[in-house]
Amino acid sequence: MAQIGTQLRLSSMSSSFLNGGGGAPRSLSIFSFRSPANLTNAKSRSFTLCRASWQELAGVLVFSAIPFTVVKAIANSPLGESLQRQLLEKKKEALDNSSKFRALADKARNESFWYREDRPRWLGPIPYDYPEYLTGELPGDYGFDIVGLSKDPVDFQKYFNFEILHARWAMLAALGVVVPEVLDLLGVSHFVEPVWWRVGYSKLQGETLDYLGIPGLHLAGGQGVIVIAICQALLMVGPEYARYCGIEALEPLGIYLPGDINYPGGVLFDPLNLSKDPVAFEELKVKEIKHGRLAMVAWLGFYFQAALTGKGPVQNLLEHLSDPFHNNLFSILKSM
């Protein structure tokens, strides 16, 4: 008789079956029993992972409030007033330079291979009735809109803003996926868990993560999942609010950004001055959106690889290159 107080966890139905030819019976375990002690430990572990002390939460709130406090303090200080006066003195000249640059950028776009009516299309030389509202004004416009999402110009601009934002995040995140795994495989730096999808799993198991593989450099790596989630959400409020307000949000600090919401420019967002040449800058916009789209598609591959193989993308690539005919998508699907 099962021990009183055990918990019955149903995962499917229980059955037993015999081997052919009168072999010994084999049982197919479908019900699993968990003792009260194990159940208590599991609940305690889960509670510990999600629990955060008031000191930790207070620390997160204080840390997240630092950027807002510093910006507000500088803007209202004599230093901020001095920076704003200097900005007002230089803003007229900066606006004139910005207007001249936009004129040169429009000219470069009109003459570029990647824009306007003569730009490349997504079907290449194949005849197709491309939407008339896609005129090639924006970088990466190949006339692809099979469901008509861009008919409304306002929606079109909004979707383009979202695409640029997600493309940049995807490129940055793809770099964060590949680099730790490469460094670990090369033996340059060893991480608690170099495979991207296992990092979150390690945190759920209560592991302490070292940044860059440096022992003791924990930062948020020693905190619980709830603390990290709250910290991330609060730290993103500032940038998202600034993005919502527009590029003028930094002017109280004496910082003028000559571009627009997607390409602000200036020292903060273009420290290498890549936008100095309008012709090259318009081509860089196309390259950016192309690489960003590739990164977003790559992330779909990361998800499927993790689900099917349980390994990182670099390890999958090395195994495929070592034996392409046996280590590929078809062989994996066949073995499932």
Short mmCIF file of N, CA and C in Angstrom, two decimals, residues 171-245:
data_model
loop_
_atom_site.label_atom_id
_atom_site.label_comp_id
_atom_site.label_asym_id
_atom_site.label_seq_id
_atom_site.Cartn_x
_atom_site.Cartn_y
_atom_site.Cartn_z
N MET A 171 20.37 41.62 -33.49
CA MET A 171 21.81 41.55 -33.78
C MET A 171 22.63 41.52 -32.50
N LEU A 172 22.25 42.36 -31.54
CA LEU A 172 22.98 42.40 -30.28
C LEU A 172 22.83 41.08 -29.52
N ALA A 173 21.60 40.54 -29.51
CA ALA A 173 21.35 39.29 -28.80
C ALA A 173 22.04 38.12 -29.48
N ALA A 174 22.08 38.10 -30.81
CA ALA A 174 22.77 37.02 -31.53
C ALA A 174 24.26 37.02 -31.18
N LEU A 175 24.83 38.21 -31.04
CA LEU A 175 26.23 38.30 -30.63
C LEU A 175 26.41 37.73 -29.23
N GLY A 176 25.44 38.03 -28.35
CA GLY A 176 25.51 37.51 -27.00
C GLY A 176 25.31 36.01 -26.92
N VAL A 177 24.67 35.42 -27.91
CA VAL A 177 24.50 33.97 -27.95
C VAL A 177 25.77 33.28 -28.41
N VAL A 178 26.37 33.81 -29.46
CA VAL A 178 27.50 33.13 -30.11
C VAL A 178 28.81 33.31 -29.34
N VAL A 179 29.09 34.53 -28.88
CA VAL A 179 30.40 34.82 -28.29
C VAL A 179 30.70 33.99 -27.05
N PRO A 180 29.79 33.88 -26.05
CA PRO A 180 30.14 33.05 -24.88
C PRO A 180 30.40 31.59 -25.24
N GLU A 181 29.63 31.05 -26.17
CA GLU A 181 29.83 29.65 -26.54
C GLU A 181 31.17 29.46 -27.26
N VAL A 182 31.53 30.40 -28.13
CA VAL A 182 32.82 30.32 -28.82
C VAL A 182 33.98 30.43 -27.83
N LEU A 183 33.89 31.39 -26.91
CA LEU A 183 34.95 31.56 -25.92
C LEU A 183 35.11 30.32 -25.05
N ASP A 184 33.99 29.69 -24.72
CA ASP A 184 34.05 28.50 -23.89
C ASP A 184 34.63 27.32 -24.66
N LEU A 185 34.25 27.15 -25.91
CA LEU A 185 34.77 26.04 -26.72
C LEU A 185 36.27 26.21 -26.99
N LEU A 186 36.71 27.46 -27.13
CA LEU A 186 38.13 27.72 -27.37
C LEU A 186 38.96 27.68 -26.09
N GLY A 187 38.28 27.64 -24.95
CA GLY A 187 38.98 27.61 -23.68
C GLY A 187 39.48 28.96 -23.22
N VAL A 188 39.04 30.02 -23.87
CA VAL A 188 39.47 31.37 -23.49
C VAL A 188 38.86 31.77 -22.16
N SER A 189 37.60 31.45 -21.99
CA SER A 189 36.89 31.79 -20.75
C SER A 189 35.83 30.73 -20.51
N HIS A 190 35.70 30.31 -19.27
CA HIS A 190 34.74 29.27 -18.93
C HIS A 190 33.60 29.87 -18.11
N PHE A 191 32.39 29.55 -18.52
CA PHE A 191 31.20 30.10 -17.90
C PHE A 191 30.48 28.99 -17.12
N VAL A 192 29.66 29.39 -16.17
CA VAL A 192 28.82 28.41 -15.49
C VAL A 192 27.95 27.68 -16.50
N GLU A 193 27.44 28.43 -17.46
CA GLU A 193 26.65 27.84 -18.54
C GLU A 193 26.80 28.69 -19.79
N PRO A 194 27.58 28.23 -20.79
CA PRO A 194 27.81 29.05 -21.99
C PRO A 194 26.69 29.01 -23.01
N VAL A 195 25.81 28.02 -22.94
CA VAL A 195 24.74 27.88 -23.92
C VAL A 195 23.59 28.81 -23.53
N TRP A 196 23.14 29.61 -24.48
CA TRP A 196 22.24 30.73 -24.19
C TRP A 196 20.96 30.31 -23.48
N TRP A 197 20.32 29.25 -23.95
CA TRP A 197 19.00 28.92 -23.39
C TRP A 197 19.11 28.29 -22.01
N ARG A 198 20.29 27.76 -21.68
CA ARG A 198 20.47 27.14 -20.38
C ARG A 198 20.79 28.15 -19.28
N VAL A 199 21.09 29.38 -19.68
CA VAL A 199 21.41 30.40 -18.69
C VAL A 199 20.19 30.68 -17.81
N GLY A 200 19.04 30.91 -18.46
CA GLY A 200 17.83 31.13 -17.69
C GLY A 200 17.46 29.91 -16.87
N TYR A 201 17.68 28.72 -17.43
CA TYR A 201 17.39 27.49 -16.69
C TYR A 201 18.29 27.38 -15.47
N SER A 202 19.56 27.78 -15.63
CA SER A 202 20.48 27.73 -14.49
C SER A 202 20.02 28.67 -13.38
N LYS A 203 19.51 29.84 -13.77
CA LYS A 203 19.00 30.76 -12.76
C LYS A 203 17.79 30.18 -12.05
N LEU A 204 16.95 29.47 -12.78
CA LEU A 204 15.79 28.84 -12.14
C LEU A 204 16.21 27.73 -11.18
N GLN A 205 17.39 27.15 -11.42
CA GLN A 205 17.91 26.13 -10.52
C GLN A 205 18.71 26.71 -9.36
N GLY A 206 18.79 28.05 -9.30
CA GLY A 206 19.46 28.69 -8.19
C GLY A 206 20.95 28.90 -8.38
N GLU A 207 21.46 28.76 -9.61
CA GLU A 207 22.89 28.95 -9.86
C GLU A 207 23.26 30.44 -9.77
N THR A 208 24.50 30.69 -9.38
CA THR A 208 25.06 32.03 -9.39
C THR A 208 25.92 32.19 -10.63
N LEU A 209 25.62 33.17 -11.46
CA LEU A 209 26.29 33.34 -12.74
C LEU A 209 27.36 34.42 -12.65
N ASP A 210 28.51 34.14 -13.23
CA ASP A 210 29.61 35.11 -13.29
C ASP A 210 29.60 35.80 -14.65
N TYR A 211 29.66 37.11 -14.64
CA TYR A 211 29.71 37.85 -15.90
C TYR A 211 31.08 37.66 -16.54
N LEU A 212 31.08 37.40 -17.85
CA LEU A 212 32.29 37.23 -18.64
C LEU A 212 33.16 36.08 -18.14
N GLY A 213 32.56 35.19 -17.34
CA GLY A 213 33.33 34.07 -16.81
C GLY A 213 34.32 34.44 -15.73
N ILE A 214 34.25 35.67 -15.23
CA ILE A 214 35.19 36.13 -14.21
C ILE A 214 34.64 35.76 -12.83
N PRO A 215 35.32 34.90 -12.09
CA PRO A 215 34.82 34.49 -10.77
C PRO A 215 34.62 35.68 -9.85
N GLY A 216 33.47 35.71 -9.22
CA GLY A 216 33.15 36.78 -8.28
C GLY A 216 32.47 37.97 -8.89
N LEU A 217 32.49 38.10 -10.23
CA LEU A 217 31.82 39.23 -10.88
C LEU A 217 30.37 38.83 -11.12
N HIS A 218 29.56 39.00 -10.09
CA HIS A 218 28.19 38.51 -10.13
C HIS A 218 27.20 39.56 -10.59
N LEU A 219 27.31 40.78 -10.05
CA LEU A 219 26.32 41.82 -10.29
C LEU A 219 24.93 41.25 -10.02
N ALA A 220 24.08 41.17 -11.05
CA ALA A 220 22.75 40.59 -10.84
C ALA A 220 22.76 39.08 -10.91
N GLY A 221 23.92 38.48 -11.27
CA GLY A 221 23.99 37.03 -11.42
C GLY A 221 23.77 36.27 -10.14
N GLY A 222 23.92 36.93 -8.99
CA GLY A 222 23.68 36.27 -7.73
C GLY A 222 22.29 36.50 -7.18
N GLN A 223 21.47 37.26 -7.90
CA GLN A 223 20.13 37.57 -7.43
C GLN A 223 19.12 36.55 -7.96
N GLY A 224 17.93 36.60 -7.40
CA GLY A 224 16.87 35.72 -7.85
C GLY A 224 16.24 36.21 -9.14
N VAL A 225 15.42 35.34 -9.73
CA VAL A 225 14.80 35.65 -11.01
C VAL A 225 13.88 36.87 -10.89
N ILE A 226 13.13 36.96 -9.80
CA ILE A 226 12.20 38.07 -9.63
C ILE A 226 12.94 39.40 -9.55
N VAL A 227 14.05 39.43 -8.80
CA VAL A 227 14.83 40.66 -8.67
C VAL A 227 15.39 41.07 -10.02
N ILE A 228 15.93 40.11 -10.78
CA ILE A 228 16.49 40.42 -12.10
C ILE A 228 15.41 40.96 -13.03
N ALA A 229 14.23 40.35 -13.01
CA ALA A 229 13.13 40.78 -13.89
C ALA A 229 12.69 42.20 -13.55
N ILE A 230 12.56 42.50 -12.26
CA ILE A 230 12.15 43.85 -11.85
C ILE A 230 13.22 44.87 -12.22
N CYS A 231 14.47 44.51 -11.99
CA CYS A 231 15.58 45.41 -12.31
C CYS A 231 15.61 45.71 -13.81
N GLN A 232 15.44 44.68 -14.62
CA GLN A 232 15.46 44.87 -16.06
C GLN A 232 14.31 45.76 -16.51
N ALA A 233 13.12 45.51 -15.96
CA ALA A 233 11.96 46.30 -16.35
C ALA A 233 12.14 47.77 -15.98
N LEU A 234 12.66 48.04 -14.77
CA LEU A 234 12.82 49.42 -14.34
C LEU A 234 13.93 50.13 -15.13
N LEU A 235 15.01 49.42 -15.42
CA LEU A 235 16.10 50.04 -16.16
C LEU A 235 15.70 50.37 -17.60
N MET A 236 14.73 49.64 -18.13
CA MET A 236 14.29 49.90 -19.50
C MET A 236 13.28 51.04 -19.58
N VAL A 237 12.75 51.47 -18.43
CA VAL A 237 11.76 52.54 -18.44
C VAL A 237 12.38 53.82 -18.99
N GLY A 238 13.61 54.14 -18.55
CA GLY A 238 14.25 55.37 -18.98
C GLY A 238 14.47 55.44 -20.48
N PRO A 239 15.16 54.45 -21.07
CA PRO A 239 15.35 54.49 -22.53
C PRO A 239 14.04 54.48 -23.31
N GLU A 240 13.06 53.71 -22.85
CA GLU A 240 11.79 53.66 -23.57
C GLU A 240 11.06 55.00 -23.47
N TYR A 241 11.15 55.64 -22.29
CA TYR A 241 10.51 56.94 -22.14
C TYR A 241 11.18 57.99 -23.02
N ALA A 242 12.52 57.93 -23.08
CA ALA A 242 13.25 58.86 -23.95
C ALA A 242 12.90 58.62 -25.41
N ARG A 243 12.76 57.36 -25.78
CA ARG A 243 12.40 57.05 -27.17
C ARG A 243 10.99 57.55 -27.47
N TYR A 244 10.10 57.45 -26.49
CA TYR A 244 8.73 57.93 -26.67
C TYR A 244 8.70 59.45 -26.79
N CYS A 245 9.51 60.12 -25.98
CA CYS A 245 9.52 61.59 -26.01
C CYS A 245 10.21 62.13 -27.26
#
